[in-house]
JSON list of C-alpha atoms in Angstrom, two decimals:
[
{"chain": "A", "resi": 4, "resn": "UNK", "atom": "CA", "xyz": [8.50, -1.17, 24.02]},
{"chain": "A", "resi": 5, "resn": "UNK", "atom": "CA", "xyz": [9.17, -2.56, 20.59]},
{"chain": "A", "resi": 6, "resn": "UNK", "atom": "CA", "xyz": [11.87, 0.00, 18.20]},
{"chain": "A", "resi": 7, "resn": "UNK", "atom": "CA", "xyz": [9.90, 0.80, 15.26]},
{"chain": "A", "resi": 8, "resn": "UNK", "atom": "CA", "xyz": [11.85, 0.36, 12.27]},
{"chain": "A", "resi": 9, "resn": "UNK", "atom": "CA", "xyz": [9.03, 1.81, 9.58]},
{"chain": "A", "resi": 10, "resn": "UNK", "atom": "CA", "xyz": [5.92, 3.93, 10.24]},
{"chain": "A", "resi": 11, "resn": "UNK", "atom": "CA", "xyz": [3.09, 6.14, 8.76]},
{"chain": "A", "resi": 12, "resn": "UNK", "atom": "CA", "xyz": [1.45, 8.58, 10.39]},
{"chain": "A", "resi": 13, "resn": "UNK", "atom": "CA", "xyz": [-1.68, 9.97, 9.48]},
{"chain": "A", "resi": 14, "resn": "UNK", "atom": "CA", "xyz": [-0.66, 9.98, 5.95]},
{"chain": "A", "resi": 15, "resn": "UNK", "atom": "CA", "xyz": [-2.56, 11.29, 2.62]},
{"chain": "A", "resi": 16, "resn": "UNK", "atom": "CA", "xyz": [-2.12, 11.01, -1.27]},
{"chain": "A", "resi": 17, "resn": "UNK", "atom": "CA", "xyz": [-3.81, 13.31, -3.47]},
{"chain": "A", "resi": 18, "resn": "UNK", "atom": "CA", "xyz": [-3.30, 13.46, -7.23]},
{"chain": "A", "resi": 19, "resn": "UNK", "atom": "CA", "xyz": [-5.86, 16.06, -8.14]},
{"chain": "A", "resi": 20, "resn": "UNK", "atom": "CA", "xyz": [-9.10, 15.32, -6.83]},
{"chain": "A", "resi": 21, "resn": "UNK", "atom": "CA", "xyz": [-8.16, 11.64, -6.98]},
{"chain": "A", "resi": 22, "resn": "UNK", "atom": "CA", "xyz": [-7.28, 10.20, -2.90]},
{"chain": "A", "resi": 23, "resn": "UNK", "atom": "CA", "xyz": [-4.50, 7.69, -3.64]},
{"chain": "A", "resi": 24, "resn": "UNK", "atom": "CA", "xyz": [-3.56, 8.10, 0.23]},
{"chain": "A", "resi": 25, "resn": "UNK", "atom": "CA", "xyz": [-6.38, 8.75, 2.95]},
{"chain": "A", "resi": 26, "resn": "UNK", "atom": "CA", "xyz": [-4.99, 8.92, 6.39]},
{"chain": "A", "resi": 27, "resn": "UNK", "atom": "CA", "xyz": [-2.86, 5.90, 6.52]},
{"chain": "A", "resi": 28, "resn": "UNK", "atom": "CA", "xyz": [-1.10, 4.38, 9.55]},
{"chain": "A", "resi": 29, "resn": "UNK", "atom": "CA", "xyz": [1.06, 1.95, 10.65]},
{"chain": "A", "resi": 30, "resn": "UNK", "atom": "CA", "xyz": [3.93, 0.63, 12.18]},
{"chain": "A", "resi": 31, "resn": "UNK", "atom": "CA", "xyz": [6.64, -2.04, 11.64]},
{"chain": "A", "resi": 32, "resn": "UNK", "atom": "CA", "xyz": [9.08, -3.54, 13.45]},
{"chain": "A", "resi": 33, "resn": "UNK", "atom": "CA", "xyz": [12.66, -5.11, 12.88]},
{"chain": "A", "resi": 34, "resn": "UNK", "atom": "CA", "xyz": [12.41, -8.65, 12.14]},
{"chain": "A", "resi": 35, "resn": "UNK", "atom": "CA", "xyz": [9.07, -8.74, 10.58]},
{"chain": "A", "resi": 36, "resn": "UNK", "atom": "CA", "xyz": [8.19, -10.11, 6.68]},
{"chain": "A", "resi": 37, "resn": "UNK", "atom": "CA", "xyz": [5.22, -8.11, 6.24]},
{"chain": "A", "resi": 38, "resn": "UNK", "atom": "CA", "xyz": [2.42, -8.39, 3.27]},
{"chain": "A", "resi": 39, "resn": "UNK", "atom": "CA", "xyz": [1.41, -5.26, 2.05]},
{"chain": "A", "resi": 40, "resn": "UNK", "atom": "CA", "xyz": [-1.59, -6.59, 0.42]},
{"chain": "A", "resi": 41, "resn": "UNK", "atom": "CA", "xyz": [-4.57, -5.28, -1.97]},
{"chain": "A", "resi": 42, "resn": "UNK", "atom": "CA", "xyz": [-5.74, -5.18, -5.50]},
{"chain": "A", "resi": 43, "resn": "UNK", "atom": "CA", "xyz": [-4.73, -2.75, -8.16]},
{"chain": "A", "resi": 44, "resn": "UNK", "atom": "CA", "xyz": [-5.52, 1.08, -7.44]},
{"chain": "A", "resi": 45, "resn": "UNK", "atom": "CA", "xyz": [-5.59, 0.30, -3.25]},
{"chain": "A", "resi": 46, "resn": "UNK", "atom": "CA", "xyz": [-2.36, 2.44, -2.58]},
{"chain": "A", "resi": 47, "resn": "UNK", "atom": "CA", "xyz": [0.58, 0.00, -2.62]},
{"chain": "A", "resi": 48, "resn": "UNK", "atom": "CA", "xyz": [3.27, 1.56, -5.27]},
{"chain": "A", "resi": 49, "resn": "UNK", "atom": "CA", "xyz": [2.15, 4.91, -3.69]},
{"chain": "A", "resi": 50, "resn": "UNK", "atom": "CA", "xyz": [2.57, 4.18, -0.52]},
{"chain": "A", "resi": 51, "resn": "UNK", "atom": "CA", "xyz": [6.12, 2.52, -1.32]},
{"chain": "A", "resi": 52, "resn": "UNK", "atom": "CA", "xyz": [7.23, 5.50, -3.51]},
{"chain": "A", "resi": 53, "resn": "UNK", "atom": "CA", "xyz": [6.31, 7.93, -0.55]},
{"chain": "A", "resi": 54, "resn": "UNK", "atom": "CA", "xyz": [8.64, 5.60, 1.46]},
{"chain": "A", "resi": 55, "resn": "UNK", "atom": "CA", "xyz": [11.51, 6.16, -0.88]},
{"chain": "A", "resi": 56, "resn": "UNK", "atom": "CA", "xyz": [11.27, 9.13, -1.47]},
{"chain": "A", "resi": 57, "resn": "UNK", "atom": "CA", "xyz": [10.45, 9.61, -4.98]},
{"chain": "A", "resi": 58, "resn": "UNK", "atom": "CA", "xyz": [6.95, 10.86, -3.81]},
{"chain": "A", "resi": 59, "resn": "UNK", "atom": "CA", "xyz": [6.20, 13.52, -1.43]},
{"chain": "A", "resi": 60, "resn": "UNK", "atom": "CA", "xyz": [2.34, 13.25, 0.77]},
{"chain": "A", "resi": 61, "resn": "UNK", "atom": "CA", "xyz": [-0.05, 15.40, 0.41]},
{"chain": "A", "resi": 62, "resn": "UNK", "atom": "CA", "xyz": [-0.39, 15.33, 4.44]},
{"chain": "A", "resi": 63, "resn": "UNK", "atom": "CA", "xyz": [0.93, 12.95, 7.63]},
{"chain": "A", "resi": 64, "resn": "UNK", "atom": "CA", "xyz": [4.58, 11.52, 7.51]},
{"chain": "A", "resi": 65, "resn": "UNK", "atom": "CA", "xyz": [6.61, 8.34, 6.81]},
{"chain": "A", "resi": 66, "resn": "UNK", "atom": "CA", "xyz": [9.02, 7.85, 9.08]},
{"chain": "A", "resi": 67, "resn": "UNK", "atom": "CA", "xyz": [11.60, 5.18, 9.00]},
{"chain": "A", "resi": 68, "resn": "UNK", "atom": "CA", "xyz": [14.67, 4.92, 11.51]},
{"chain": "A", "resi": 69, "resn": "UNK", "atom": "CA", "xyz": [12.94, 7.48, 13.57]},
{"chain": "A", "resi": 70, "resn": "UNK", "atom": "CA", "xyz": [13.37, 10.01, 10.18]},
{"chain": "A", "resi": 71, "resn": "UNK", "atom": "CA", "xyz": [11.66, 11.02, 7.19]},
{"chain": "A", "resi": 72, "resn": "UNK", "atom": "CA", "xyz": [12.73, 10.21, 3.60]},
{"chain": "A", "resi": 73, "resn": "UNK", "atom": "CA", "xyz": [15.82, 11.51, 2.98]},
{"chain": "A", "resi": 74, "resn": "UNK", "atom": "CA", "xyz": [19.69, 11.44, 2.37]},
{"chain": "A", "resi": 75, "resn": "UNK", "atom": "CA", "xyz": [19.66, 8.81, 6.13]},
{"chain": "A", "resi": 76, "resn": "UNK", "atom": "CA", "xyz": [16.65, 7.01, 5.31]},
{"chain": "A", "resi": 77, "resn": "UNK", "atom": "CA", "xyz": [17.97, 6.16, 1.19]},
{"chain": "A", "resi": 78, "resn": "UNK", "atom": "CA", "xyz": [21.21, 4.82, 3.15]},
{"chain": "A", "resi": 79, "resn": "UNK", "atom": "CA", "xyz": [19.37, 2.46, 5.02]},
{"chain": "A", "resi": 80, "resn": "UNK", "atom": "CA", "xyz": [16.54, 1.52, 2.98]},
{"chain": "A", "resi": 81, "resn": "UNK", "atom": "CA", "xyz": [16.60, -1.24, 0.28]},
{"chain": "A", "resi": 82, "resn": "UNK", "atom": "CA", "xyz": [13.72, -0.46, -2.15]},
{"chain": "A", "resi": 83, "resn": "UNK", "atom": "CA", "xyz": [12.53, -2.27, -5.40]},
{"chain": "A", "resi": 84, "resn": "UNK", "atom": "CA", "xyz": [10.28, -0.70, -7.90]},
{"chain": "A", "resi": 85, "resn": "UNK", "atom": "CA", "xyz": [7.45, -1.83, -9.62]},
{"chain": "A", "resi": 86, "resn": "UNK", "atom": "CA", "xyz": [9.35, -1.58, -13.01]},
{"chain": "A", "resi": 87, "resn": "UNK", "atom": "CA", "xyz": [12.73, -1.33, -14.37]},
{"chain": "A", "resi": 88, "resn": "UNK", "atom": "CA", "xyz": [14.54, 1.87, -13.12]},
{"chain": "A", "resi": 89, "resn": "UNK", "atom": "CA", "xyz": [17.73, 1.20, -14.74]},
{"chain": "A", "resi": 90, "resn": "UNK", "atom": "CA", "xyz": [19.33, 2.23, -18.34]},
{"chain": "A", "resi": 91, "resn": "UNK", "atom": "CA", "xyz": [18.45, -0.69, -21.10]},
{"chain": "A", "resi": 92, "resn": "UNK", "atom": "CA", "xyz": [21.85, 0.16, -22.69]},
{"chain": "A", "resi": 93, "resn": "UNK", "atom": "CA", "xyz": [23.54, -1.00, -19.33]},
{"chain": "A", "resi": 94, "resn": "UNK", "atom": "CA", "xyz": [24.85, -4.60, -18.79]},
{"chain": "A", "resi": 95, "resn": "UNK", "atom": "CA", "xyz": [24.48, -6.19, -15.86]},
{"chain": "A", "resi": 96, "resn": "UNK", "atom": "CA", "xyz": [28.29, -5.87, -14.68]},
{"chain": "A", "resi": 97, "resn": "UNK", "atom": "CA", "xyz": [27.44, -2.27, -14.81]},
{"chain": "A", "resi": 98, "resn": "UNK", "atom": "CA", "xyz": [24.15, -2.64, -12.65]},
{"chain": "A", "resi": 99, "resn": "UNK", "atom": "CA", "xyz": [26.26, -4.14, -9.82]},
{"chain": "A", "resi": 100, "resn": "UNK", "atom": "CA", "xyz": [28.94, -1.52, -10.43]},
{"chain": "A", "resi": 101, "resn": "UNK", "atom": "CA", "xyz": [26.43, 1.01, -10.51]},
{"chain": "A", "resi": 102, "resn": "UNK", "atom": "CA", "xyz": [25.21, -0.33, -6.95]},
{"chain": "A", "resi": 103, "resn": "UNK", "atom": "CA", "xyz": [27.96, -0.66, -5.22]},
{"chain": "A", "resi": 104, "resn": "UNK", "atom": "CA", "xyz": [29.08, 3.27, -5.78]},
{"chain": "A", "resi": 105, "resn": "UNK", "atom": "CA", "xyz": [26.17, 4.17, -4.52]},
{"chain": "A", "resi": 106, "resn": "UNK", "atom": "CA", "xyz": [25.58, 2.37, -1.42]},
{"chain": "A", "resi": 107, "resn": "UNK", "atom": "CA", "xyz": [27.92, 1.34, 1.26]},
{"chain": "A", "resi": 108, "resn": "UNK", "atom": "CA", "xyz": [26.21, -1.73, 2.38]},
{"chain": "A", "resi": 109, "resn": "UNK", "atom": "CA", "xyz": [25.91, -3.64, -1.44]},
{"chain": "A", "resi": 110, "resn": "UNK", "atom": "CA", "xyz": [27.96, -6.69, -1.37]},
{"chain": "A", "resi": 111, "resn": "UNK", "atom": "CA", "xyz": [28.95, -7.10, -5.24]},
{"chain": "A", "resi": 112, "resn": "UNK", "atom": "CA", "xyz": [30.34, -10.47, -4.36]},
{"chain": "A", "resi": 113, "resn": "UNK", "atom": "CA", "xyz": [26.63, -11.59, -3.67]},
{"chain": "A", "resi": 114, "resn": "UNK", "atom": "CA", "xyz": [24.90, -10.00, -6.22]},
{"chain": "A", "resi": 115, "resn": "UNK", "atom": "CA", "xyz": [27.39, -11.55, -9.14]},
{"chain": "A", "resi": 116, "resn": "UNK", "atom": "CA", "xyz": [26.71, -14.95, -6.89]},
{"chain": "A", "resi": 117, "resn": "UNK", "atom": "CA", "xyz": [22.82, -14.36, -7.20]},
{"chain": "A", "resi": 118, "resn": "UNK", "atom": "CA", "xyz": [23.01, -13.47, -10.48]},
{"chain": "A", "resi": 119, "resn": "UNK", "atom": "CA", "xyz": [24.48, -16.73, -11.58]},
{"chain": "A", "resi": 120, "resn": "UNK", "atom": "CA", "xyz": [22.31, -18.67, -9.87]},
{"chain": "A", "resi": 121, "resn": "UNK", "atom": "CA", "xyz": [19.73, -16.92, -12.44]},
{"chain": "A", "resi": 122, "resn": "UNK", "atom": "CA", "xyz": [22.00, -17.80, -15.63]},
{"chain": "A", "resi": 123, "resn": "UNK", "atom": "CA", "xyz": [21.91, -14.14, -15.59]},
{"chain": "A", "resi": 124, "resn": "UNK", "atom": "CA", "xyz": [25.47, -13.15, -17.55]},
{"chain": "A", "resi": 125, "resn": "UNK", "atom": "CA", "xyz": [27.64, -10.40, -16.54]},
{"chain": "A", "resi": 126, "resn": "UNK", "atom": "CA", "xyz": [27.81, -9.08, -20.12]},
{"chain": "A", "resi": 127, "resn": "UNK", "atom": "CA", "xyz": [23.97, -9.43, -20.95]},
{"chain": "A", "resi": 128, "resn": "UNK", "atom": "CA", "xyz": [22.19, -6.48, -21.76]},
{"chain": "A", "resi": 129, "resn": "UNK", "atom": "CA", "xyz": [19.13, -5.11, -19.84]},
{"chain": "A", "resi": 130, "resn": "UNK", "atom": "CA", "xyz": [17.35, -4.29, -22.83]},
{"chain": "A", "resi": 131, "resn": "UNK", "atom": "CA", "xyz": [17.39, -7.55, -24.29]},
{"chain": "A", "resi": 132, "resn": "UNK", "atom": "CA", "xyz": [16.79, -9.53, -20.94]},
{"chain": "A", "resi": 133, "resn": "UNK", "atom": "CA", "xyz": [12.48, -10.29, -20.74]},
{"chain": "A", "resi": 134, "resn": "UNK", "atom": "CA", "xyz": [10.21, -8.52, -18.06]},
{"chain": "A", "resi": 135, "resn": "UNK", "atom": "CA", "xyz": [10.59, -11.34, -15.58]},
{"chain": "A", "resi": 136, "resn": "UNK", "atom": "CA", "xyz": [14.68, -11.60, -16.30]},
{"chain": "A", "resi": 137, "resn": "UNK", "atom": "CA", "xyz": [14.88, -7.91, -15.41]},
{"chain": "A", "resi": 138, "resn": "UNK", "atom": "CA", "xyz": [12.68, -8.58, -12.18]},
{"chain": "A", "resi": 139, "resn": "UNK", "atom": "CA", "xyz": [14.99, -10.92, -11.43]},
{"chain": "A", "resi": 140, "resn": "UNK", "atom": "CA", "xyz": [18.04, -8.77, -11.57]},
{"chain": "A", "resi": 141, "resn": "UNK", "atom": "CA", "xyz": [16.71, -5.82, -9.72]},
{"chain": "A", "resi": 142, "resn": "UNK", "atom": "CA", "xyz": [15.51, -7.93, -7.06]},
{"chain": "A", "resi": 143, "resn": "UNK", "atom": "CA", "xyz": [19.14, -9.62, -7.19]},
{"chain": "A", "resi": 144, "resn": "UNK", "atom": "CA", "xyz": [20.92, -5.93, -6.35]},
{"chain": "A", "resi": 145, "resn": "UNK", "atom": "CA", "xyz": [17.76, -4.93, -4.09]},
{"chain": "A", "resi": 146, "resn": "UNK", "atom": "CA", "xyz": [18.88, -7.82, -2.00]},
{"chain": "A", "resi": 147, "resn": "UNK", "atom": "CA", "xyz": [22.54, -7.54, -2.20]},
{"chain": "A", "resi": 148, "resn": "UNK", "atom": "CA", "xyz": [22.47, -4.93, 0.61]},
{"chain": "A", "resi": 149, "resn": "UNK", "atom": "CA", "xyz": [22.64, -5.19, 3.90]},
{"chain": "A", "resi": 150, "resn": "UNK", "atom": "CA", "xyz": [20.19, -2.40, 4.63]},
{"chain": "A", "resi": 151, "resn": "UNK", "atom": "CA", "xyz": [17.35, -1.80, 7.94]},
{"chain": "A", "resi": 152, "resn": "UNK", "atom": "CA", "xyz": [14.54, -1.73, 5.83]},
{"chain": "A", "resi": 153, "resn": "UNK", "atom": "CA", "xyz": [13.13, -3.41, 2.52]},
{"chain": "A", "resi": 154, "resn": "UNK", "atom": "CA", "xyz": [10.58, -2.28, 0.42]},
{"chain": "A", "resi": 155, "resn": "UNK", "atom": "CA", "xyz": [9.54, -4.50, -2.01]},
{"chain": "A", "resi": 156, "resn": "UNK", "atom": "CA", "xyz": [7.48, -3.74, -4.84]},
{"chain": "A", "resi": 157, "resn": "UNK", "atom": "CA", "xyz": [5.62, -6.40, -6.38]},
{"chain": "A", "resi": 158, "resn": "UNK", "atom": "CA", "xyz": [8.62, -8.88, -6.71]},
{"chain": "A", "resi": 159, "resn": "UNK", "atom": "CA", "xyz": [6.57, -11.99, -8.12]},
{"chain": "A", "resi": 160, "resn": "UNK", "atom": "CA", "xyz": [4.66, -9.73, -10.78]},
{"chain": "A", "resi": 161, "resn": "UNK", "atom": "CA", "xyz": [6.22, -10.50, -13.86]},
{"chain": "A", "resi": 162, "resn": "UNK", "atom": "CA", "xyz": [8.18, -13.69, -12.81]},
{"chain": "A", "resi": 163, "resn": "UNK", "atom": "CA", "xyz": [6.83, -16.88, -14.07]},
{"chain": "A", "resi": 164, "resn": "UNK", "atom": "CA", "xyz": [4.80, -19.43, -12.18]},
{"chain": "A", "resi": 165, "resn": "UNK", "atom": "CA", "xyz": [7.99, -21.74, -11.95]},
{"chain": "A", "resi": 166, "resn": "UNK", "atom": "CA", "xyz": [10.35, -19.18, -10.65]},
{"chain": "A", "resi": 167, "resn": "UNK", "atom": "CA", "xyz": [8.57, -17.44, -7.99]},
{"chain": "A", "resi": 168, "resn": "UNK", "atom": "CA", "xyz": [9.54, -20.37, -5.45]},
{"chain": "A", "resi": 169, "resn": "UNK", "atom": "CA", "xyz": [12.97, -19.28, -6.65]},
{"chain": "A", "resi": 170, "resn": "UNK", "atom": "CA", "xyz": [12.77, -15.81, -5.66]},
{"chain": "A", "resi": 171, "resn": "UNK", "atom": "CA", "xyz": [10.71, -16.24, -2.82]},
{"chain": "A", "resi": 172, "resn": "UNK", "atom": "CA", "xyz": [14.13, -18.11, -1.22]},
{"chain": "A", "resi": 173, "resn": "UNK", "atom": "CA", "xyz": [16.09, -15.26, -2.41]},
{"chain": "A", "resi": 174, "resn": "UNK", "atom": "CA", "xyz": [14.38, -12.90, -0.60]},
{"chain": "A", "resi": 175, "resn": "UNK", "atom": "CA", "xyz": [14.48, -15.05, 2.33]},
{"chain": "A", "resi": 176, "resn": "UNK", "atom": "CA", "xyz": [18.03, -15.97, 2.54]},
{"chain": "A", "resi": 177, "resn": "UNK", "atom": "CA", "xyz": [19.15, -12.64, 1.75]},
{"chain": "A", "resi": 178, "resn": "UNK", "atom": "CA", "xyz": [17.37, -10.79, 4.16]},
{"chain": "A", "resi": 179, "resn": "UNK", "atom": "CA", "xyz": [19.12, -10.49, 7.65]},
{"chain": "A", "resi": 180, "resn": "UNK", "atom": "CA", "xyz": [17.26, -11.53, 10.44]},
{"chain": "A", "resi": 181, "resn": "UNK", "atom": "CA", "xyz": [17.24, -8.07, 12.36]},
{"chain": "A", "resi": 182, "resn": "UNK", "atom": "CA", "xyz": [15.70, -6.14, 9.35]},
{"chain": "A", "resi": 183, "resn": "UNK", "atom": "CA", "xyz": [12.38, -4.94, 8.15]},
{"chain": "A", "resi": 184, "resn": "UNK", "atom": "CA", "xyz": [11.04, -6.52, 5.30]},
{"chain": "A", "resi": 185, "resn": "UNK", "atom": "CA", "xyz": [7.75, -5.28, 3.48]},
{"chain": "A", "resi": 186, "resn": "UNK", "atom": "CA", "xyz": [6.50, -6.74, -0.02]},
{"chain": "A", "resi": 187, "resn": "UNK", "atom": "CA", "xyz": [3.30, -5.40, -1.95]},
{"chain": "A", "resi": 188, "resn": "UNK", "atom": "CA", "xyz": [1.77, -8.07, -3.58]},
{"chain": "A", "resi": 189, "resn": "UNK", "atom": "CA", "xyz": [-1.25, -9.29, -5.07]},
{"chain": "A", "resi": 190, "resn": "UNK", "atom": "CA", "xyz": [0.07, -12.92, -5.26]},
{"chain": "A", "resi": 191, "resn": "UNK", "atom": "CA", "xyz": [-1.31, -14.12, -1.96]},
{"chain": "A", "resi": 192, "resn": "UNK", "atom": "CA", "xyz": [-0.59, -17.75, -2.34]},
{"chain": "A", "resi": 193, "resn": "UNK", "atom": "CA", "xyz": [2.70, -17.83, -3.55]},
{"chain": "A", "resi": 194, "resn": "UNK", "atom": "CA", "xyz": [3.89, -15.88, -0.34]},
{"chain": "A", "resi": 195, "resn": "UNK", "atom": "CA", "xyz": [1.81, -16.51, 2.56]},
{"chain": "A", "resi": 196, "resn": "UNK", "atom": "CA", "xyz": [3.75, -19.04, 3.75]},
{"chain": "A", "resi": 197, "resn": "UNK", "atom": "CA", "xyz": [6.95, -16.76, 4.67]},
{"chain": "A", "resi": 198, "resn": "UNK", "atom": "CA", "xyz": [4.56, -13.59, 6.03]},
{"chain": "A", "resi": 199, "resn": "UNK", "atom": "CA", "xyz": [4.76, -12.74, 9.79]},
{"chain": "A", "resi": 200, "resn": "UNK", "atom": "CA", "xyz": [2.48, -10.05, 9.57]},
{"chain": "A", "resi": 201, "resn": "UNK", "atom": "CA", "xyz": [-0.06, -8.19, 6.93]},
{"chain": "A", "resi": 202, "resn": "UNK", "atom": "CA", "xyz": [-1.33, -4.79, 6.31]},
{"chain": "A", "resi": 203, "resn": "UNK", "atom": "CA", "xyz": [-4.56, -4.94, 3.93]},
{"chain": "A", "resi": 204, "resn": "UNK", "atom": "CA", "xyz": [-4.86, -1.73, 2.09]},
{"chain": "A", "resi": 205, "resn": "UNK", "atom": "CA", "xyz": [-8.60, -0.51, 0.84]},
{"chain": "A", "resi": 206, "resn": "UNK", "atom": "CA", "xyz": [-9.04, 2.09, -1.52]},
{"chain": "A", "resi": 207, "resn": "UNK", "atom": "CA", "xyz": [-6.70, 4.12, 0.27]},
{"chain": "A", "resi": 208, "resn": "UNK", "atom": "CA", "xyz": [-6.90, 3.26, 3.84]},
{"chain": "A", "resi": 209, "resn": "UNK", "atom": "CA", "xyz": [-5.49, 0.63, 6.31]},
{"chain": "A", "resi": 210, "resn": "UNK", "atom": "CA", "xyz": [-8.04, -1.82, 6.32]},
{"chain": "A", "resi": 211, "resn": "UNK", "atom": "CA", "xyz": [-6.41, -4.20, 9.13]},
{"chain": "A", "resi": 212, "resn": "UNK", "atom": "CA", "xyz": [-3.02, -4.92, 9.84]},
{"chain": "A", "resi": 213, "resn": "UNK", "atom": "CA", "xyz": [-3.11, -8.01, 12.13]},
{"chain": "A", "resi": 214, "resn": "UNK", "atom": "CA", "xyz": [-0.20, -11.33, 12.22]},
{"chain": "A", "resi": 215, "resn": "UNK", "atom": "CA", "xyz": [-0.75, -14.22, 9.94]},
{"chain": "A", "resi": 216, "resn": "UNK", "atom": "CA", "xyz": [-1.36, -16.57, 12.96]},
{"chain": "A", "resi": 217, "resn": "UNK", "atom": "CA", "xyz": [-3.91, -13.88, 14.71]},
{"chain": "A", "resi": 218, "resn": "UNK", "atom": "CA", "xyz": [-5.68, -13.31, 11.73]},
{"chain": "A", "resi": 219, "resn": "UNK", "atom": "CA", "xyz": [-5.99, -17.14, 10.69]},
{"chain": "A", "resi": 220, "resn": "UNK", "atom": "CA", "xyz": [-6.89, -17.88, 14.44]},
{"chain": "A", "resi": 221, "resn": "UNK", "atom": "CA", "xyz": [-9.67, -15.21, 14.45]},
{"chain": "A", "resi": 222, "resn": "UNK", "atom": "CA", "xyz": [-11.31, -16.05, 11.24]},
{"chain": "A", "resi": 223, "resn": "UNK", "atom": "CA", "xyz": [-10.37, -19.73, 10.63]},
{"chain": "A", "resi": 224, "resn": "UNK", "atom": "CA", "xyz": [-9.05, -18.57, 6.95]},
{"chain": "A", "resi": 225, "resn": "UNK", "atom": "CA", "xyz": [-5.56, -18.46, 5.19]},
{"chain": "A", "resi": 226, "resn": "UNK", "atom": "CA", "xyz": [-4.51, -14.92, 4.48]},
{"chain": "A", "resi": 227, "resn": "UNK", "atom": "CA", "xyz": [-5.25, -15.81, 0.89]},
{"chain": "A", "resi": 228, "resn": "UNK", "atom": "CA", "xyz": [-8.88, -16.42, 1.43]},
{"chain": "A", "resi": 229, "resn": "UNK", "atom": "CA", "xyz": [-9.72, -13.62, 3.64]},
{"chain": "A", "resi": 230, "resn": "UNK", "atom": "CA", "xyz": [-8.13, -11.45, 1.05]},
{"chain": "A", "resi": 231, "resn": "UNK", "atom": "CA", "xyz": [-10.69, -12.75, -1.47]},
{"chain": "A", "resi": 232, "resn": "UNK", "atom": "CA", "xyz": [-13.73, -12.10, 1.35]},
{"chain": "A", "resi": 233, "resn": "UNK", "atom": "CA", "xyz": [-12.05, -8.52, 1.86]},
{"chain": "A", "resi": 234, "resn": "UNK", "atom": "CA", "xyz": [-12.24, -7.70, -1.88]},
{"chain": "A", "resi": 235, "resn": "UNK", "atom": "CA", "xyz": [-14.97, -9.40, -3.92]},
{"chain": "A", "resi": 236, "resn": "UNK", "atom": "CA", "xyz": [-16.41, -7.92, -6.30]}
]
């Protein structure tokens, strides 16, 4: 039987009277690049948030390493948010600082390395770096650990056209082979070619999760275009 590295179980999201959440489940294993896919308002950053433990469910569980979020789960979890969590005043020396007092896996050496790569200065300043720039750093750290899990946020949402091939290889390369990796996206094309599996997320609910190859055998589509069937207007 396959370890599970990341799972939900039965699990619900209400805000109000509003379902963000309804009875979600899944599981993940180690090894996988998985698609967490769906438009706006399906359940993605919720879902995620739950998973790091910055929301708590209205019902069910998350479970990752066998536990729920917590103190074990933050040490072996790698997330990125949707937007910047960081203070603007801070430089990016003091990002990577910031990270590697924090967690015990962060390799600063690869993060400065990363960063570089990015013309991405040690002395520039968050708040005057652009959206995409700041994606870019975050994403930089996020991958700078060695951690179980990764939960990816929308990583190609603000990042132009041009450099999404870029980061795309980050995550790949910086990813080790034995860990979890799941990315939320909307951006179907730009990352199909590096998923192994995808969960499809409806208003709420697990819609399918199948593997790319299954699912392109079965309906003779690319993930892409059976995500436009799935949710046409």
């Amino acid at each position: 039987m396959e370890t599970v590295i990341y799972e939900a179980r039965g699990l619900h999201k209400h805000y109000g009277r509003k379902a963000a959440l309804r009875g979600v489940s899944f599981a993940v294993t180690p090894g996988k690049l998985v698609g967490l896919l769906g438009p706006n308002g399906s359940g993605k950053t919720t879902l995620l948030k739950i998973s790091a433990g910055l929301l708590t469910p209205s019902g069910g569980e998350v479970l990752i390493d066998g536990q729920r979020p917590g103190t074990h789960t933050k040490s072996v979890t790698s997330y990125l948010p949707d937007r910047m969590a960081l203070p603007v005043e801070m430089k990016a020396a003091d990002a990577v600082s910031l990270y590697a007092d924090f967690f015990t896996d962060f390799d600063a050496a690869k993060a400065h390395a990363m960063l570089a790569d990015l013309h991405i200065e040690a002395q520039d300043r968050i708040g005057a770096m652009s959206k995409g720039t700041q994606e870019k750093m975050q994403l930089c750290l996020t991958m700078s650990r060695a951690a179980k899990l990764y939960l990816l946020d929308e990583p190609l949402g603000g990042v132009d056209p041009a450099a999404r091939e870029y980061i795309l290889q980050t995550i790949l390369r910086n990813y080790s082979e034995d860990a979890a990796l799941v990315l939320s996206t909307h951006l179907i094309g730009d990352i199909e070619k590096a998923l192994d599996e995808v969960i499809f997320l409806k208003e709420g609910e697990v819609y399918r999760q199948a593997s790319v190859d299954a699912l392109r055998e079965e309906t003779g589509q690319s993930v892409d275009e059976y995500f436009r069937e799935v949710y046409k207007c």
